[in-house]
């Protein structure tokens, strides 16, 4: 994350290497590609925590990577991610396997992504395009009920 100093980044890289944990450089790899091949994501204030949770990767918010601003997006408050107040707490969670037991809050995921868990999940672009096509067509009125019942999503 751009908020992390080079010295802290080196420190995190050393801890990760010792623990057998892989880190990613966003300048060299797309986040989606990285998230598809990991089980846990550890970072500070980043929307990657939400992306990870939505992709069933365990997201961990690490205070020391927060840049001094705790829970900027509210992901900890809404139960989207696990919270670690120190590097040693993170290592304890990794080595005791407690991270694998974490499940993000469904209501928290819905707060940030309204389509999560609905028939529209993963189809947002298609639904939006169908609604826009109907609006531009001007041949039939559109109602919110049509959208809710999936009239436009076939």
PDB file of C-alpha atoms in Angstrom, residues 9-25 34 37-43 58 60 62 65 87 90-95 99:
ATOM      1  CA  UNK A   9       7.602  -2.621   4.099  1.00  0.00           C
ATOM      2  CA  UNK A  10      11.015  -4.289   4.479  1.00  0.00           C
ATOM      3  CA  UNK A  11      10.164  -5.253   8.071  1.00  0.00           C
ATOM      4  CA  UNK A  12       6.853  -6.813   6.971  1.00  0.00           C
ATOM      5  CA  UNK A  13       8.616  -8.626   4.110  1.00  0.00           C
ATOM      6  CA  UNK A  14      11.134 -10.095   6.574  1.00  0.00           C
ATOM      7  CA  UNK A  15       8.381 -11.273   8.953  1.00  0.00           C
ATOM      8  CA  UNK A  16       6.444 -12.717   6.026  1.00  0.00           C
ATOM      9  CA  UNK A  17       9.468 -14.586   4.708  1.00  0.00           C
ATOM     10  CA  UNK A  18      10.208 -16.053   8.139  1.00  0.00           C
ATOM     11  CA  UNK A  19       6.588 -17.192   8.452  1.00  0.00           C
ATOM     12  CA  UNK A  20       6.471 -18.601   4.929  1.00  0.00           C
ATOM     13  CA  UNK A  21       3.876 -15.989   3.942  1.00  0.00           C
ATOM     14  CA  UNK A  22       3.804 -14.487   0.463  1.00  0.00           C
ATOM     15  CA  UNK A  23       3.433 -10.761  -0.114  1.00  0.00           C
ATOM     16  CA  UNK A  24       2.511  -9.041  -3.357  1.00  0.00           C
ATOM     17  CA  UNK A  25       3.770  -5.928  -5.082  1.00  0.00           C
ATOM     18  CA  UNK A  34      -3.243 -12.081  -6.379  1.00  0.00           C
ATOM     19  CA  UNK A  37      -4.423 -17.564  -5.361  1.00  0.00           C
ATOM     20  CA  UNK A  38      -4.281 -16.783  -1.635  1.00  0.00           C
ATOM     21  CA  UNK A  39      -6.205 -17.821   1.488  1.00  0.00           C
ATOM     22  CA  UNK A  40      -5.406 -14.814   3.695  1.00  0.00           C
ATOM     23  CA  UNK A  41      -4.887 -11.114   2.957  1.00  0.00           C
ATOM     24  CA  UNK A  42      -3.091  -8.927   5.502  1.00  0.00           C
ATOM     25  CA  UNK A  43      -3.074  -5.173   4.951  1.00  0.00           C
ATOM     26  CA  UNK A  58      -9.814 -14.175   4.865  1.00  0.00           C
ATOM     27  CA  UNK A  60      -6.941  -9.204   8.114  1.00  0.00           C
ATOM     28  CA  UNK A  62      -3.174  -5.005  10.696  1.00  0.00           C
ATOM     29  CA  UNK A  65      -0.053  -1.107   8.353  1.00  0.00           C
ATOM     30  CA  UNK A  87       2.466  -8.039  14.328  1.00  0.00           C
ATOM     31  CA  UNK A  90      -1.026 -11.643  13.627  1.00  0.00           C
ATOM     32  CA  UNK A  91       1.675 -14.307  13.936  1.00  0.00           C
ATOM     33  CA  UNK A  92      -0.239 -15.956  16.794  1.00  0.00           C
ATOM     34  CA  UNK A  93      -3.392 -16.109  14.653  1.00  0.00           C
ATOM     35  CA  UNK A  94      -1.456 -17.568  11.742  1.00  0.00           C
ATOM     36  CA  UNK A  95       0.352 -20.219  13.768  1.00  0.00           C
ATOM     37  CA  UNK A  99      -7.606 -17.218  10.935  1.00  0.00           C
TER      38      UNK A  99
END
